[in-house]
Amino acid sequence: MGFWLRFNLLVFTIAILSTPVLSDLILSKVDRRIDLTSQIVRITSTLKVENAGSGLVSEVLLAFPELQAKKFGILMATTNEEKAKRKVLELVSLLKLPIQKECPALTVYSVSLSKALGEGDTMSLDVLAVFTHTLKPFPEKITQADIQLVLFQDSAYYLSPYAVKFQSLSIKLPDARIESYTKIENTKIHGSEIKYGPYENLHPFSYSPLVVHFEINQPFAVAQELVREIEVSHWGNVQVTEHYNIVHEGAKSEVNFLGQLEYQARPHIRGSSAIRHFVAKLPPRAHSIYYRDEIGNVSTSHLWADSKKTELLIEPRYPMFGGWRTAFIIGYSLPLQDFLFELEGKRFLNISFSSPINDLVIDNLVVKVVLPEGSRDLSVSTPFPVKQRQESKISHLDVVGRPVIVLEKADVVPEHNQYFQIHYSFNKLSMLREPFLISGFFFLFVACIVYVHVDLSISKSSASYLAKLQWDEVRATIQQVESIINQCLATHEKIEASLRDLSRIGDVQACKTTRKTADGLLKEHSKELKPLLAFLQSSPAAANICLSLNSIAEKMVKLYMRHPNIMVEELVAKERELQERWMAKHSIIVDCYEKKLGREIENRVAPQQQKVVALRQEVEDLLEYIDEI
Ligand SMILES: *[C@@H]1O[C@H](CO)[C@@H](O)[C@H](O)[C@H]1NC(C)=O
Ligand SMILES: *[C@@H]1O[C@H](CO)[C@@H](O)[C@H](O)[C@H]1NC(C)=O
């Protein structure tokens, strides 16, 4: 990102020094619509861009007054072609232009076109700019009896580094009083809509200041900070907890105690811009929903649910006037299968990024995703850039802690409420840790009681001594299994080595011989495994968690991993599957060589290869776990 920024700044400096490059483009038509019906200002512009020079143009510059540019929620440009694919062009860079005559300081963004514009070509570009904190309350302070008035400023002419042939602007206001608006040539008003233009043949950087002063009674709810914690549990649940810290950023209210009483007496007449409630649109099937503030659970919230959504009406304990703040927490649970999916052996979480509350501006949003313990190879994909870091969280049953992905974004608007994904790998065995840990503690507890009260000395005839003997036998057997599996893995490696030789030297015969030897060896290993597995299956010590009493503390740590029987079976099964995959891979490659289909090897082997890698990892993980017994 940093590199790009510098790179583009350089390009701009050159572009500005040699102005002809700038004037290659003209805008043959600009339609601009400004929506001022809520605290979030949305400006949609449709530009018809024409290349009037010679040579290709691959960038279009967009200029914004510096004041607006500081308040961007979103700036997005799409071309007609891309709209079909719903792809957003990336705005890569910015540059501050020196102040021109009466024009305000500008910040310029560049849109790189995926297809350069040839001589005489035209294209259409849709630009959406969403701003926060742009409507200024005027007057800044009001009483409860007053309506809330705000000011909006912009230019009646489209500010652009290019000449504009034909342009128009319309401003949509709330259905309420319009105190005043700038009147210049071609200004019309229809109900709550003001129209400027059309204006023709304007020079680059043409500017005509425009101010609208109007009534708006929408609440200006701004979350100065919102922390969303999304905790994934593979036992079937996604728990979402959201900590809000909200301020009403409309005109400050001069409320006294009497005023508040008056409000309570006649709530519908007074304080028309006060925030009385928030509406949160939660996903369908959300359950265990709560809403809590500093004092405790708030029961005045209401809930509606149908198959498409769950709507939570949050009523603060008192109506919020301008300048007032409130802090609260909402929490809800979601069914795991609606948000967690599997793809190519990895899992991915697909969940919405931002707050479910309508029309909220969020100055700073922190999203923390807590994944199950044992998740690995985490990767995040978001539809827009965010700051990212990783932490870990330890709760009562964790051993090493859960990985936490922390995403941060400033100036968040409702348009940011899009889905994002987190991909990770996870070994199913890790899931067994918790129940093993719980049952482990229970066994430990019982064992301690038995140890302390019954069996203080371990004599050779005591039950615990016999148990220990049994356990030693089980352990020895498991070690034998491990060693055989390791030999199998070594055999796999030999096959792989022979495949490498095949691609180097091309000796198909040698490769086949190795395969034959390997087949023999693996068959033998499989025979050796049989009695060992039979023993483990019949041994009660292997099926149960067996404590040797001499180092309880040490065992306590490892206890949760002990269910040798299941693990050994899983290990053998996985290894067998791995063998089959290896053999299939080998056959495909040898076959391709014999039929001289060298080019197709990659394609044909790829699916087997992926499986081999995944299985190999699983076998190694299992060996590691079993090693700790
Ligand atoms: C608040 O509500 C939640 C969910 O209904 C409940 O689990 C919790 O115990 C309640 N807390 C208090 C303080 O009532
Ligand atoms: C994420 O979920 C949304 C809503 O269900 C869906 O539209 C979108 O395609 C999903 N994204 C991915 C990458 O699966």
mmCIF file of N, CA, C and O and ligand atoms in Angstrom, residues 289-290 292 296-297, ligand 1:
data_model
loop_
_atom_site.group_PDB
_atom_site.id
_atom_site.type_symbol
_atom_site.label_atom_id
_atom_site.label_comp_id
_atom_site.label_asym_id
_atom_site.label_seq_id
_atom_site.Cartn_x
_atom_site.Cartn_y
_atom_site.Cartn_z
ATOM 1 N N ILE A 289 -30.980 -13.456 22.966
ATOM 2 C CA ILE A 289 -30.645 -12.045 22.745
ATOM 3 C C ILE A 289 -30.772 -11.269 24.054
ATOM 4 O O ILE A 289 -31.740 -11.456 24.787
ATOM 5 N N TYR A 290 -29.797 -10.433 24.354
ATOM 6 C CA TYR A 290 -29.946 -9.569 25.531
ATOM 7 C C TYR A 290 -29.429 -8.172 25.246
ATOM 8 O O TYR A 290 -28.678 -7.953 24.306
ATOM 9 N N ARG A 292 -28.095 -4.809 27.580
ATOM 10 C CA ARG A 292 -27.696 -4.502 28.953
ATOM 11 C C ARG A 292 -27.006 -3.149 28.983
ATOM 12 O O ARG A 292 -26.254 -2.823 28.059
ATOM 13 N N GLY A 296 -27.919 -2.682 34.310
ATOM 14 C CA GLY A 296 -28.279 -4.099 34.262
ATOM 15 C C GLY A 296 -29.072 -4.392 33.009
ATOM 16 O O GLY A 296 -29.083 -3.595 32.077
ATOM 17 N N ASN A 297 -29.751 -5.524 32.986
ATOM 18 C CA ASN A 297 -30.556 -5.873 31.814
ATOM 19 C C ASN A 297 -31.681 -4.860 31.633
ATOM 20 O O ASN A 297 -32.279 -4.419 32.601
HETATM 21 C C1 LIG B 1 -29.538 -10.534 31.650
HETATM 22 O O1 LIG B 1 -30.100 -11.344 30.634
HETATM 23 C C2 LIG B 1 -29.294 -12.428 30.246
HETATM 24 C C3 LIG B 1 -29.947 -13.107 29.071
HETATM 25 O O2 LIG B 1 -31.316 -13.202 29.209
HETATM 26 C C4 LIG B 1 -29.121 -13.367 31.441
HETATM 27 O O3 LIG B 1 -28.320 -14.457 31.077
HETATM 28 C C5 LIG B 1 -28.479 -12.596 32.565
HETATM 29 O O4 LIG B 1 -28.404 -13.404 33.716
HETATM 30 C C6 LIG B 1 -29.294 -11.344 32.900
HETATM 31 N N1 LIG B 1 -28.560 -10.544 33.872
HETATM 32 C C7 LIG B 1 -29.145 -9.921 34.878
HETATM 33 C C8 LIG B 1 -28.237 -9.122 35.747
HETATM 34 O O5 LIG B 1 -30.352 -10.002 35.058
#
